[in-house]
JSON list of C-alpha atoms in Angstrom, two decimals:
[
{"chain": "A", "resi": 201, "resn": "UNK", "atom": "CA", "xyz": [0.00, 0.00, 0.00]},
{"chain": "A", "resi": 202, "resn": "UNK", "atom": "CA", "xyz": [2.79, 2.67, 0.92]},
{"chain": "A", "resi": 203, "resn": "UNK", "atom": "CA", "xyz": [6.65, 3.17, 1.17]},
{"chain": "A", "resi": 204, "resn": "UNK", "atom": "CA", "xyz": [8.25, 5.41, 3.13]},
{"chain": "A", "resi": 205, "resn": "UNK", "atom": "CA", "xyz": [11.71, 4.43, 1.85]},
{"chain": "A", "resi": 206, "resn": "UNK", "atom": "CA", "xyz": [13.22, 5.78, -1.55]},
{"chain": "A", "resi": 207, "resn": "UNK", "atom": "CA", "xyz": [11.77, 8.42, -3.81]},
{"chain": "A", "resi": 208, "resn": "UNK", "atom": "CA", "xyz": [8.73, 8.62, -6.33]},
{"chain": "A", "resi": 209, "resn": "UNK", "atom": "CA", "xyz": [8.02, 9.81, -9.64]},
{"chain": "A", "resi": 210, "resn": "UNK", "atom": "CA", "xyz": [6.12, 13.65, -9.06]},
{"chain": "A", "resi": 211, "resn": "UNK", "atom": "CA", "xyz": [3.53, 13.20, -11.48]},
{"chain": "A", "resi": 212, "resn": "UNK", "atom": "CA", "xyz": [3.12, 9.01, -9.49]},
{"chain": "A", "resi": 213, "resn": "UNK", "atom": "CA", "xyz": [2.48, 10.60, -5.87]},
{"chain": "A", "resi": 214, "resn": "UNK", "atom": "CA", "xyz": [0.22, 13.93, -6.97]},
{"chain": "A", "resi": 215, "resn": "UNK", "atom": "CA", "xyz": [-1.85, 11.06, -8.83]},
{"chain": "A", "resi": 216, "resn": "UNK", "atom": "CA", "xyz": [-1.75, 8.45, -5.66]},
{"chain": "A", "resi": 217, "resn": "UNK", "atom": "CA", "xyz": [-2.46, 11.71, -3.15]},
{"chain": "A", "resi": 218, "resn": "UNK", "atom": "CA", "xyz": [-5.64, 12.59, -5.15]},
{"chain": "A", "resi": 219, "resn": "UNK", "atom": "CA", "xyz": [-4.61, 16.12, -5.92]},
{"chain": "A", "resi": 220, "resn": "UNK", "atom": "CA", "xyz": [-5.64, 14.94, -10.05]},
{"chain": "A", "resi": 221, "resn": "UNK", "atom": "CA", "xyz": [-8.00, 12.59, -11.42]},
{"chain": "A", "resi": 222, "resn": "UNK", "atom": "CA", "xyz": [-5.42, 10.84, -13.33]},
{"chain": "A", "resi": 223, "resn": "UNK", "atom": "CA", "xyz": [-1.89, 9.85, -13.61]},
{"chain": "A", "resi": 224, "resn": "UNK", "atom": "CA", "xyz": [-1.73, 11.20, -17.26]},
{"chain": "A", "resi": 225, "resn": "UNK", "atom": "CA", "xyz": [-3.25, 14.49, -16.02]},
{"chain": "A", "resi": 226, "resn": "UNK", "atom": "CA", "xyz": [-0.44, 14.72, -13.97]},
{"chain": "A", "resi": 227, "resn": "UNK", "atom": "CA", "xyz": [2.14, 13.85, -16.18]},
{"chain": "A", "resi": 228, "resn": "UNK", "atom": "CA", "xyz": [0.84, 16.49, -18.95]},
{"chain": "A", "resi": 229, "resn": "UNK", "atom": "CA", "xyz": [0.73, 19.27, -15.74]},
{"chain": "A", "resi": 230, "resn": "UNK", "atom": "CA", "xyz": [4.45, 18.71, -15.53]},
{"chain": "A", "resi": 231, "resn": "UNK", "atom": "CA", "xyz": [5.16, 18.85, -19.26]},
{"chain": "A", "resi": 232, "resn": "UNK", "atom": "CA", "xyz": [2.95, 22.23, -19.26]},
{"chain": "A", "resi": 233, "resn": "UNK", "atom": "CA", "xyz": [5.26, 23.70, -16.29]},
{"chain": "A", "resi": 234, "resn": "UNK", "atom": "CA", "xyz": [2.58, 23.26, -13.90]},
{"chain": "A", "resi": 235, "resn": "UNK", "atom": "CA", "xyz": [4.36, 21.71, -11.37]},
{"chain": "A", "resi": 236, "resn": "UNK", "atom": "CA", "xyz": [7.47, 22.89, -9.48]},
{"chain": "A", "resi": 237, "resn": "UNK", "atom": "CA", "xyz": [9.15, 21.00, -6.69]},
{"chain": "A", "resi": 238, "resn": "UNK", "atom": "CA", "xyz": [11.10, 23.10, -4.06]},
{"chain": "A", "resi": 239, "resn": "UNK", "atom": "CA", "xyz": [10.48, 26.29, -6.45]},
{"chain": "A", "resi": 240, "resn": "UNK", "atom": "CA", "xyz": [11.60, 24.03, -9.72]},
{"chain": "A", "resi": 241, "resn": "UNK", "atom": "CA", "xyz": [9.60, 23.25, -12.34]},
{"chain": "A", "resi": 242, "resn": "UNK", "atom": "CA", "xyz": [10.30, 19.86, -13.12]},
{"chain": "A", "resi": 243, "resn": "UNK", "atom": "CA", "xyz": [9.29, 16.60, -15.08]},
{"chain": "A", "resi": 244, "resn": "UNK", "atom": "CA", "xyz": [7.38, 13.78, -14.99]},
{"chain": "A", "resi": 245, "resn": "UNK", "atom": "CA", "xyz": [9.95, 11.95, -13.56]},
{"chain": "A", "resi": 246, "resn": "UNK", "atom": "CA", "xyz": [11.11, 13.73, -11.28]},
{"chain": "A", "resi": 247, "resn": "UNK", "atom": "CA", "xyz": [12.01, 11.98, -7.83]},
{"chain": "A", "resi": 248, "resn": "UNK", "atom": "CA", "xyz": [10.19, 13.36, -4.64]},
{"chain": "A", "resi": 249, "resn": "UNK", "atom": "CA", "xyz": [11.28, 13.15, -1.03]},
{"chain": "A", "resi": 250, "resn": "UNK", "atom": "CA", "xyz": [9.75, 14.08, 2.18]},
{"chain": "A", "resi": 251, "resn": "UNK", "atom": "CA", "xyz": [9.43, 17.06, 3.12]},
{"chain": "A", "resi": 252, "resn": "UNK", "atom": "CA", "xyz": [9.65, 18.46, -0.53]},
{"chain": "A", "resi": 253, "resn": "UNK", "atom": "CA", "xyz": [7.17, 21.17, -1.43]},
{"chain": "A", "resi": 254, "resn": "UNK", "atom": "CA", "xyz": [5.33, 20.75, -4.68]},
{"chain": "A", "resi": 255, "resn": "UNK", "atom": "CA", "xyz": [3.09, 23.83, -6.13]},
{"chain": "A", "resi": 256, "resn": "UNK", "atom": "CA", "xyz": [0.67, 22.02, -8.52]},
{"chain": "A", "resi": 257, "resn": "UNK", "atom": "CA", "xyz": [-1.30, 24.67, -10.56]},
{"chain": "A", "resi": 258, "resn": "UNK", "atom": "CA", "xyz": [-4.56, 22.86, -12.03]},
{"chain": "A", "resi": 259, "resn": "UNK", "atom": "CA", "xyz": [-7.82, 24.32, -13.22]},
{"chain": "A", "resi": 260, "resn": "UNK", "atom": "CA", "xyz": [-7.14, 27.97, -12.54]},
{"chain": "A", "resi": 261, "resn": "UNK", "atom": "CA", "xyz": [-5.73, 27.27, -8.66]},
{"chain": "A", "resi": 262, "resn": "UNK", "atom": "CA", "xyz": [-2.93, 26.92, -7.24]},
{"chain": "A", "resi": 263, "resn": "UNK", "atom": "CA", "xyz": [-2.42, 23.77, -4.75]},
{"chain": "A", "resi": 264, "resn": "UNK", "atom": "CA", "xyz": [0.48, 24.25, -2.20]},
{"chain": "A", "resi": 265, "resn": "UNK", "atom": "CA", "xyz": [1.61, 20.61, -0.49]},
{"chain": "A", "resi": 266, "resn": "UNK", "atom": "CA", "xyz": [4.80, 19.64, 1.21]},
{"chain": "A", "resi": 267, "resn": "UNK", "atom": "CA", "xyz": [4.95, 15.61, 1.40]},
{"chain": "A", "resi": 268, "resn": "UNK", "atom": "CA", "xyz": [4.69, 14.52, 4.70]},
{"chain": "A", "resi": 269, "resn": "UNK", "atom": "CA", "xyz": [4.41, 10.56, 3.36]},
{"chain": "A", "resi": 270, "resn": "UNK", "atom": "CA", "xyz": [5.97, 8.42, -0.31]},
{"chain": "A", "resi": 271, "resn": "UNK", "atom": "CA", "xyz": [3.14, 6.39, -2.02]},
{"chain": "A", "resi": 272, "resn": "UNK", "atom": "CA", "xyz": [3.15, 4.79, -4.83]},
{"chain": "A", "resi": 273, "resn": "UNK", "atom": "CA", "xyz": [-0.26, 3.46, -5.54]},
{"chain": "A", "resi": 274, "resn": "UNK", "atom": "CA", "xyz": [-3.93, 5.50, -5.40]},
{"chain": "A", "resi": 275, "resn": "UNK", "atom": "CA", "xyz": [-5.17, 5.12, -1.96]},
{"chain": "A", "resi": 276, "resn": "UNK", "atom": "CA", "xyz": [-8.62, 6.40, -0.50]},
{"chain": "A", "resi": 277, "resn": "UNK", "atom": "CA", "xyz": [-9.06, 10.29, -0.01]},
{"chain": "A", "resi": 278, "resn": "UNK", "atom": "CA", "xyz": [-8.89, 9.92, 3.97]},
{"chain": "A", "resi": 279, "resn": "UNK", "atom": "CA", "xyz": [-5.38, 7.69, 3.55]},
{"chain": "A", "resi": 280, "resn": "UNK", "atom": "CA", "xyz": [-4.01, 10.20, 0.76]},
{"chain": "A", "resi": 281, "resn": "UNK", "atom": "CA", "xyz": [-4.79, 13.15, 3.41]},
{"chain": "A", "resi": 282, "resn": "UNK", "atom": "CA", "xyz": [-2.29, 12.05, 5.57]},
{"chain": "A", "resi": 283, "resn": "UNK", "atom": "CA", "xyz": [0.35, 11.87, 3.14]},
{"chain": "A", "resi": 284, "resn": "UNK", "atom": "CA", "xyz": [1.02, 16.10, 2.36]},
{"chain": "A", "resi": 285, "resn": "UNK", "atom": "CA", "xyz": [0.31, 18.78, 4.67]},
{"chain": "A", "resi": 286, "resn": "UNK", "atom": "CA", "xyz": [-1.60, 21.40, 2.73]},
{"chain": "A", "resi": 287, "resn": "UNK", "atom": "CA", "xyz": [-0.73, 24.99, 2.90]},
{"chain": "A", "resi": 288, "resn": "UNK", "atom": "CA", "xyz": [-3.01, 25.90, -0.15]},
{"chain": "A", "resi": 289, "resn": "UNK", "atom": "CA", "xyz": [-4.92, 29.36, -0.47]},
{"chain": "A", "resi": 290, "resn": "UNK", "atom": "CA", "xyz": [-8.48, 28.73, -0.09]},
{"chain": "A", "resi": 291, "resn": "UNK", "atom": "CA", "xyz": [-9.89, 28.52, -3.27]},
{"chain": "A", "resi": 292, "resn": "UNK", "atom": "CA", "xyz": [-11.90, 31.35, -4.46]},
{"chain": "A", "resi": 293, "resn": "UNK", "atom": "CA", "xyz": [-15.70, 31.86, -3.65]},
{"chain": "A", "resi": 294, "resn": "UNK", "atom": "CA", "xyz": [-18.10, 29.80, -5.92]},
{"chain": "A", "resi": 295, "resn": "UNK", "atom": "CA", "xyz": [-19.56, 32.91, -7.62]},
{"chain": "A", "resi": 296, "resn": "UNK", "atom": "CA", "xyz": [-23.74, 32.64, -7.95]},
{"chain": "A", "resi": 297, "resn": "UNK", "atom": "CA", "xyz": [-24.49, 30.74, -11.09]},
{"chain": "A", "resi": 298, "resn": "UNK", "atom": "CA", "xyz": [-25.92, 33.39, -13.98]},
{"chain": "A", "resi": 299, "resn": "UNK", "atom": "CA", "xyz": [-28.65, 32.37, -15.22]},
{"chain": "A", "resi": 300, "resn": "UNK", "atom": "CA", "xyz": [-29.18, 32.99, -19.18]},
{"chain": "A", "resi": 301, "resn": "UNK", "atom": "CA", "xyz": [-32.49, 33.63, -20.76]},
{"chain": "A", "resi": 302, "resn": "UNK", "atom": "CA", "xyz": [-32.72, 30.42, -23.16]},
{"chain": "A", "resi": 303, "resn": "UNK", "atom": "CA", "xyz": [-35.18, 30.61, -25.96]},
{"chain": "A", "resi": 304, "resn": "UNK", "atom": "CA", "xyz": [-35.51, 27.79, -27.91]},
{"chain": "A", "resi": 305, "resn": "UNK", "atom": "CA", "xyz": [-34.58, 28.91, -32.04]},
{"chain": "A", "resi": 306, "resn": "UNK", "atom": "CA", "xyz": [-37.06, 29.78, -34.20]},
{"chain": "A", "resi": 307, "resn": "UNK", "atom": "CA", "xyz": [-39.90, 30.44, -31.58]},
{"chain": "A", "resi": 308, "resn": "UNK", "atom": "CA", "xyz": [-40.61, 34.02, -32.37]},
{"chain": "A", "resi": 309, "resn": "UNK", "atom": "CA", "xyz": [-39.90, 37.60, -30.75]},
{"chain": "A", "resi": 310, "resn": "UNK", "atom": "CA", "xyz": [-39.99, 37.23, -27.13]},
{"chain": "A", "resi": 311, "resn": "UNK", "atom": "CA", "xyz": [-43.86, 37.90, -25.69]},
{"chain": "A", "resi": 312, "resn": "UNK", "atom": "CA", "xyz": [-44.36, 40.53, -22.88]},
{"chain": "A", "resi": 313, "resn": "UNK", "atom": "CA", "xyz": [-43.57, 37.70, -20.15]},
{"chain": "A", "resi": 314, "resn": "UNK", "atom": "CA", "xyz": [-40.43, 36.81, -21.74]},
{"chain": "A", "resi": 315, "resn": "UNK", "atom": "CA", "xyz": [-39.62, 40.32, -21.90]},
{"chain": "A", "resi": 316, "resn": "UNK", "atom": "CA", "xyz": [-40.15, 41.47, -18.42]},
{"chain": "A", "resi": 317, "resn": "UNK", "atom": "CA", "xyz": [-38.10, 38.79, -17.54]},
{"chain": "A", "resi": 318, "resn": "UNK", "atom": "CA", "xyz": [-35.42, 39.28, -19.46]},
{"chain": "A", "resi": 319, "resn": "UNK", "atom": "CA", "xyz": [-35.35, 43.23, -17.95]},
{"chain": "A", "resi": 320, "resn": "UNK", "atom": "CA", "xyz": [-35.54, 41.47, -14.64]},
{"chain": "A", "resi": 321, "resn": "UNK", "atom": "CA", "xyz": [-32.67, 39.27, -14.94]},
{"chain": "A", "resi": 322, "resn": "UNK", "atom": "CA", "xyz": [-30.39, 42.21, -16.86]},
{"chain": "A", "resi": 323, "resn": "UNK", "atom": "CA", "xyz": [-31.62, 44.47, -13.34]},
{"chain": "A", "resi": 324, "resn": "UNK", "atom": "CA", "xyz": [-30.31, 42.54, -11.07]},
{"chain": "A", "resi": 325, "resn": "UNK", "atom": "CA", "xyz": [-27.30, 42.20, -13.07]},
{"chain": "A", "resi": 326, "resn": "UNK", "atom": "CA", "xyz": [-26.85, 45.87, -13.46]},
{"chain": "A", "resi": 327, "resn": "UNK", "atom": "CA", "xyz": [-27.63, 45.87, -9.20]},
{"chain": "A", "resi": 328, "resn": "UNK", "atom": "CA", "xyz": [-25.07, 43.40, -8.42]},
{"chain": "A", "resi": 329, "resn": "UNK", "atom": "CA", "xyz": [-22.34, 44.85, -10.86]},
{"chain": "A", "resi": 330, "resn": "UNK", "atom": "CA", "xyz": [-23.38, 48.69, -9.09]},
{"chain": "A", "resi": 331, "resn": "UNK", "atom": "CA", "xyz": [-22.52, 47.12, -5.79]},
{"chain": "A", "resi": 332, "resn": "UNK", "atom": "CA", "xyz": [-19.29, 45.24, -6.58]},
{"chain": "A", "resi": 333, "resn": "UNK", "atom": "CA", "xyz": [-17.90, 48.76, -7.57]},
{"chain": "A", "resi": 334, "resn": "UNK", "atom": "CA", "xyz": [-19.21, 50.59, -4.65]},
{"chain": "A", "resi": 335, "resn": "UNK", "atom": "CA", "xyz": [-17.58, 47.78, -2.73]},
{"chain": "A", "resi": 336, "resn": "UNK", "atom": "CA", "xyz": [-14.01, 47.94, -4.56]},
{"chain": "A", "resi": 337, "resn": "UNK", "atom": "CA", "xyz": [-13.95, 51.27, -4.20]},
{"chain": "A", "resi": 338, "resn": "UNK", "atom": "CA", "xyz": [-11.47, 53.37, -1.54]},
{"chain": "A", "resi": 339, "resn": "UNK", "atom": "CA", "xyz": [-13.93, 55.34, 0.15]},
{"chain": "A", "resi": 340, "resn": "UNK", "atom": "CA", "xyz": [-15.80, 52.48, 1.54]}
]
């Protein structure tokens, strides 16, 4: 199940720790310069030792581990836990999902309903962009 003697493959132990779905999404995160070990970007290959810290950048976030534990094979989330302490940022807030006004094609102009609606949903988009900049800005 695990060895805590020797080294392992970087793109091997961010697979096995669960920090990407697959070994060849690993692999292709070091070939894109995703990955650096220690400050390094490095390859696929690359051999990993305790205490290393590896700075995996995946799916616009940044995930900040330093191996506390060598595996070699995928074990179960709670096992793969225990194997990197993780000083990542938290990842950003989900932001509400926007809804879009769907129409199906070729169903006409929109009736009064539709319109309204529409207005509606472009209001409170207008209201929340207003408030975001009174938000950013210095004097509050």
């Amino acid at each position: 199940m695990a060895s805590d003697e020797g080294t392992v493959r970087v793109d091997s132990w961010i697979w096995s720790v669960r920090l990407t779905k697959t070994r060849s999404l690993a692999a292709t995160a070091c070939r894109a310069g995703h990955v650096r070990v220690n400050g390094e970007r490095v390859k696929a290959a690359q051999a990993l030792r305790v205490g290393d810290e590896v700075r995996l950048r995946l799916a616009g976030r940044e995930r900040i581990v330093v191996v506390s534990r060598l595996i070699r094979k995928r074990v179960g989330a709670p096992i793969a836990a225990e194997c990197y302490v993780d000083n990542s940022p938290p990842p950003p807030p989900r932001e509400e999902v926007v809804q879009v006004a769907v129409r199906d094609r070729g169903t006409g102009r929109p009736t009064k309903r539709d319109r309204r609606d529409l207005d509606r949903l472009r209001g409170s988009l207008e209201a929340a962009r207003r408030a975001a900049e009174v938000a950013e800005s210095p004097e509050h």
